[in-house]
CSV table of C-alpha atoms in Angstrom, one decimal:
chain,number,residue,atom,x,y,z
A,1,UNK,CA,20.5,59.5,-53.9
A,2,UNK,CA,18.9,62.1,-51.8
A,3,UNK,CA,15.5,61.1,-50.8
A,4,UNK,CA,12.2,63.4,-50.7
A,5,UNK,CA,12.5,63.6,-46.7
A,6,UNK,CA,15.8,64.8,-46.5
A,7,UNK,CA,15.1,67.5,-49.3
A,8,UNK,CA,11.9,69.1,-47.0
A,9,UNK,CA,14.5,68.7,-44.1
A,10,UNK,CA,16.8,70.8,-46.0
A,11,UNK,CA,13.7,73.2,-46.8
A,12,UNK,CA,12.4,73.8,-43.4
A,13,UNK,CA,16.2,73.9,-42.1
A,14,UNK,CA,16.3,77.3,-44.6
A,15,UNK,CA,12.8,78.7,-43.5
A,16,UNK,CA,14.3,78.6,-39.8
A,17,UNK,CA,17.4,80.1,-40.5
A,18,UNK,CA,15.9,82.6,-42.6
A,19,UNK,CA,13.7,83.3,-39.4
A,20,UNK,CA,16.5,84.4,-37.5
A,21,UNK,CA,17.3,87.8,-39.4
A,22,UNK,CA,16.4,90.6,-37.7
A,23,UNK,CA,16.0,93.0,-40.7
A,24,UNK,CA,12.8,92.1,-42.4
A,25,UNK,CA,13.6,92.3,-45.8
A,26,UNK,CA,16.0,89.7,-46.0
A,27,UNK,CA,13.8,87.7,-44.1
A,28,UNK,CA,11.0,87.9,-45.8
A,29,UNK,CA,13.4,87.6,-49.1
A,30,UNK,CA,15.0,84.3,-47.6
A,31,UNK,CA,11.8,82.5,-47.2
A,32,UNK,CA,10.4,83.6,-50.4
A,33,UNK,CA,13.5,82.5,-52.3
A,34,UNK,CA,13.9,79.3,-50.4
A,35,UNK,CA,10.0,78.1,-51.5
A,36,UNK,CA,11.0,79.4,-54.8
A,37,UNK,CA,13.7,77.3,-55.1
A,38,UNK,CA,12.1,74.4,-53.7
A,39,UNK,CA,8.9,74.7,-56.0
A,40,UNK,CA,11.2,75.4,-59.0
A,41,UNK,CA,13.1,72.0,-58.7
A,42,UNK,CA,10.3,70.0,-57.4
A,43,UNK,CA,9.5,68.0,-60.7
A,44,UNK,CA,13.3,66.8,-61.1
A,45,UNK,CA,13.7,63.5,-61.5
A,46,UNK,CA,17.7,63.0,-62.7
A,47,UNK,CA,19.4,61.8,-60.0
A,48,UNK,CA,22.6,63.9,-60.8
A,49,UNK,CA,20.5,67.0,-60.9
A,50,UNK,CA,18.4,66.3,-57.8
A,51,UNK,CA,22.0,66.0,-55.7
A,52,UNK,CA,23.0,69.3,-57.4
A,53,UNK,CA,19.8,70.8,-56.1
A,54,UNK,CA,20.0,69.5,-53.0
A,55,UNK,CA,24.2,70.5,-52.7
A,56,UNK,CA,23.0,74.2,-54.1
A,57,UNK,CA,20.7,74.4,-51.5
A,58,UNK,CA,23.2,72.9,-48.4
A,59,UNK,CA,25.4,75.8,-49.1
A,60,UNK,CA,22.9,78.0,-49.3
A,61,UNK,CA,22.0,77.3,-45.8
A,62,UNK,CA,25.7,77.7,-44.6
A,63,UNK,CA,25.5,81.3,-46.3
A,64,UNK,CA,22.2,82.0,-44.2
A,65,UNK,CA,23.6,80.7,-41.3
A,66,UNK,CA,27.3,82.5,-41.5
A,67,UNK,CA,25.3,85.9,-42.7
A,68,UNK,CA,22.7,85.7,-40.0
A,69,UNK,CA,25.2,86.2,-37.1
A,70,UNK,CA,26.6,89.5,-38.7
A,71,UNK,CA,22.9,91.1,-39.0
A,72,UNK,CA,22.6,90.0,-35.3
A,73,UNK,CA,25.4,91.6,-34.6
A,74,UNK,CA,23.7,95.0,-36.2
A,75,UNK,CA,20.4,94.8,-35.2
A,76,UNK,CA,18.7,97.7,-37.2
A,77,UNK,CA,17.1,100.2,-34.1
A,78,UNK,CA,13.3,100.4,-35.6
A,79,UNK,CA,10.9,98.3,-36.7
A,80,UNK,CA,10.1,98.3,-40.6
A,81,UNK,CA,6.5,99.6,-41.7
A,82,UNK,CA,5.9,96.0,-43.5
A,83,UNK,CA,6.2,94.7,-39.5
A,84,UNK,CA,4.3,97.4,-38.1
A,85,UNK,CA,1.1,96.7,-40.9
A,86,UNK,CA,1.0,93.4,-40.1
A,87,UNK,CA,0.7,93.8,-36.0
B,1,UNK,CA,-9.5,55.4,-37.3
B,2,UNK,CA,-11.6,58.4,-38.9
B,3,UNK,CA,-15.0,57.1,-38.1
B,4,UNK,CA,-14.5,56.9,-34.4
B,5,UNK,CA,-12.6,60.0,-34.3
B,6,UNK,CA,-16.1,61.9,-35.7
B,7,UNK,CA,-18.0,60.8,-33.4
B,8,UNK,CA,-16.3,61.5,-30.7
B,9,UNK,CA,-15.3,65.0,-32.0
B,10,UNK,CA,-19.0,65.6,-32.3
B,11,UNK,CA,-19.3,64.7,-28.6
B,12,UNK,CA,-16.3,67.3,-27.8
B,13,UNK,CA,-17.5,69.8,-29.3
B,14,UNK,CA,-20.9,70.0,-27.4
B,15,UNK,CA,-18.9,69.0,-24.3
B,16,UNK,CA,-17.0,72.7,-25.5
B,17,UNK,CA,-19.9,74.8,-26.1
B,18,UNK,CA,-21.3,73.8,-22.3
B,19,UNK,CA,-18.1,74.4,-20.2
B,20,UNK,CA,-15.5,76.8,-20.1
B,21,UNK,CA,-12.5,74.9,-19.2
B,22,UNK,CA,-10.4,72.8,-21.4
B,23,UNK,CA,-10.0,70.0,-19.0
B,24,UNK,CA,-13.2,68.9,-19.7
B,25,UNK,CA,-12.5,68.3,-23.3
B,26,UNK,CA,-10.0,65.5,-22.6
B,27,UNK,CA,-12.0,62.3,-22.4
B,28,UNK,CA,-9.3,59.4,-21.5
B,29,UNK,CA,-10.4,57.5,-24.9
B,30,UNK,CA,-9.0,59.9,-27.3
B,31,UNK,CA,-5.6,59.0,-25.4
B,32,UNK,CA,-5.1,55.9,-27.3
B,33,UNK,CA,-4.3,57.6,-30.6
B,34,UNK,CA,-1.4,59.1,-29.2
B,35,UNK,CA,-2.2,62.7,-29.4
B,36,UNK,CA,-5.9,63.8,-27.8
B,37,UNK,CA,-8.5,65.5,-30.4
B,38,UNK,CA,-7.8,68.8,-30.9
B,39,UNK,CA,-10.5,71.7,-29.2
B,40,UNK,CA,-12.3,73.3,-32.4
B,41,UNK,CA,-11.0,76.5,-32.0
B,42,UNK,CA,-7.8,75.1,-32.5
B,43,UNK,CA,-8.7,73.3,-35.7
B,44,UNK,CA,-10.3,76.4,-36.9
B,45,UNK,CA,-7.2,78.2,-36.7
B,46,UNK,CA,-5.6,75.5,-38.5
B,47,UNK,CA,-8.5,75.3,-41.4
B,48,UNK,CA,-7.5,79.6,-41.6
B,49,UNK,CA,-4.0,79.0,-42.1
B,50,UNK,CA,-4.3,76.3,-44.5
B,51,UNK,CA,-6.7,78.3,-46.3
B,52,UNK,CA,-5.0,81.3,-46.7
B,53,UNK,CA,-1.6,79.1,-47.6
B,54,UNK,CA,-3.5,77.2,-50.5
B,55,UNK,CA,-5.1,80.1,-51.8
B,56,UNK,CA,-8.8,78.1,-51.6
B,57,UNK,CA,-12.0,80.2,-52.1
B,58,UNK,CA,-14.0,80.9,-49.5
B,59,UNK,CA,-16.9,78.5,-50.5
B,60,UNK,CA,-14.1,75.4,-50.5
B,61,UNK,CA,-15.1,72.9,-48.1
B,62,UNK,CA,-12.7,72.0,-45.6
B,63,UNK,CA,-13.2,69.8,-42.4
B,64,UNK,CA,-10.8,68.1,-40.5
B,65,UNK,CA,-10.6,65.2,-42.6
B,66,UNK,CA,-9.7,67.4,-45.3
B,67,UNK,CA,-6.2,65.6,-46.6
B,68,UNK,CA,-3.4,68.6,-47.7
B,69,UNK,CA,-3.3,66.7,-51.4
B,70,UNK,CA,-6.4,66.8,-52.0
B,71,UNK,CA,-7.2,70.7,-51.5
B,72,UNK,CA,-4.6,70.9,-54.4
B,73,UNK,CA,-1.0,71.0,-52.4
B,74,UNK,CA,1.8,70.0,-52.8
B,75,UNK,CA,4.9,68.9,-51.1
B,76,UNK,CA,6.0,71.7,-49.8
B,77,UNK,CA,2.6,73.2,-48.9
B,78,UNK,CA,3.0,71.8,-45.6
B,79,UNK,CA,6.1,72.7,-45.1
B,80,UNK,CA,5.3,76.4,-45.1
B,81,UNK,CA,2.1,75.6,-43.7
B,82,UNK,CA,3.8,73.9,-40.2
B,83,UNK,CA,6.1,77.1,-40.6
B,84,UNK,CA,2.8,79.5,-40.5
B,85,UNK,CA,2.0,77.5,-37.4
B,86,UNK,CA,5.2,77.6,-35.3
B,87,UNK,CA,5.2,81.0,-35.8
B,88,UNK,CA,1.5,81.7,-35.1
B,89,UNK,CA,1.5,78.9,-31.8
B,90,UNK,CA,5.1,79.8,-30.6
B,91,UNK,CA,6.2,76.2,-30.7
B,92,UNK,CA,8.2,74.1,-32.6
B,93,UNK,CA,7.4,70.6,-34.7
B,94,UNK,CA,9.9,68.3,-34.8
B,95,UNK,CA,11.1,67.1,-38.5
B,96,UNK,CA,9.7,63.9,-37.9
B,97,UNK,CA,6.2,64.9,-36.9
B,98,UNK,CA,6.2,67.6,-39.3
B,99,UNK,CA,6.2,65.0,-42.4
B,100,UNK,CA,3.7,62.7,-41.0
B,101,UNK,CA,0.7,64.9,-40.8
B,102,UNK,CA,-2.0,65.0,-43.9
B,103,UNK,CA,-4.8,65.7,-42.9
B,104,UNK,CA,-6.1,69.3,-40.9
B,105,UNK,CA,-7.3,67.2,-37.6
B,106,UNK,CA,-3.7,65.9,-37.0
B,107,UNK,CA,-2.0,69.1,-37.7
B,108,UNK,CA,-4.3,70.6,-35.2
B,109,UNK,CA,-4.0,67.6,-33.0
B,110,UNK,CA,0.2,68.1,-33.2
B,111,UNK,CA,-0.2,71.5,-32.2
B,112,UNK,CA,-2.3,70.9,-29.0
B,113,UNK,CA,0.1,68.8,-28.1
B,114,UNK,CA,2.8,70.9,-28.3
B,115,UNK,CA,1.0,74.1,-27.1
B,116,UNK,CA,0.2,72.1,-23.7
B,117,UNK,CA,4.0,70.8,-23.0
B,118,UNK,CA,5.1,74.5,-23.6
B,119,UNK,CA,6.9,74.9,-20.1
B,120,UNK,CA,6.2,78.7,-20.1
B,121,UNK,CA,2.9,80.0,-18.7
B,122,UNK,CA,1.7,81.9,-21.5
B,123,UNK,CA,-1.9,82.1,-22.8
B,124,UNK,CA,-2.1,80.3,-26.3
């Protein structure tokens, strides 16, 4: 069974990857959908569900990671207007 | 723990407002915790993001004793909240510190921590 700790591991491991994209929409849309997901499945108390959450969520993370190395690989040449508000 | 820790944060902070330097807001019996008290400012910062992150109204109370669960989050509030705070420090919280902190003081504490070991000279 998949305890609570290793689920907010799994969380924050997809907030950092998710950090790594260089194009700001998909980083901002990583992070949104990871807490969604998160929040969504938070009251699950089915042991078989919470280990299908938690599998979802592992391959997930490989996808993010696998994904993030081709946006490095085209870094987009400006800055999107959402970055420059927020400076 | 708490009681002590007020008191002598009450100390700190006058020791603060009289000197410039941060040196003088490490007295060696904060040491004992583990982490030293964090400066105000820091804890400010802290109180902002958590604020902002839990959506509380500007006339919510919050001190440094103020416990995450109790200002209404929930588990993963402070996941995004130690997120906010990497990003806004520059450093980065273990997984095992991140899921022992409850309360704003040792979130602020944590960061302090971490700030000060940052090898690189830059101005936090």
């Amino acid at each position: 069974m998949v305890d609570k700790s290793q689920v907010l591991s799994l969380c924050r491991s997809l907030l950092r990857a998710g950090r790594k994209y260089p194009d700001y929409n998909i980083r901002e849309y990583t992070k949104r959908r990871t807490l969604d997901g998160f929040r969504m499945n938070k009251n699950l108390t089915d042991p078989s569900k919470v280990e299908e959450a938690y599998a979802e969520g592992k391959s997930q993370l490989e996808v993010v990671e696998r994904v993030v190395k081709v946006y490095l690989a085209y870094p987009p040449k400006t800055k999107n207007i959402m970055e420059l508000k927020l400076q | 723990m708490n009681h002590g820790s007020s008191r002598v944060h009450g100390t700190r902070e006058q020791l603060t407002s009289l000197s410039a330097t941060s040196l003088s807001c490490k007295a060696p019996s904060a040491r004992s915790i583990g982490t030293s008290q964090a400066k105000p400012e820091t804890v400010q910062k802290v109180s902002d993001i958590v604020r902002e992150q839990l959506a509380l109204s500007a006339d919510t109370a919050l001190t440094a004793e103020s416990k995450f669960s109790a200002l209404g989050a929930d588990s993963l509030d402070p996941v995004e909240i130690v997120m906010a705070l990497e990003e806004k420090f520059d450093i980065s919280v273990e997984e095992s510190d991140a899921q022992n902190i409850t309360t704003i003081q040792e979130t602020a504490d944590l960061i302090e921590d971490l700030v000060q070991k940052k090898p690189a000279a830059q101005a936090s």
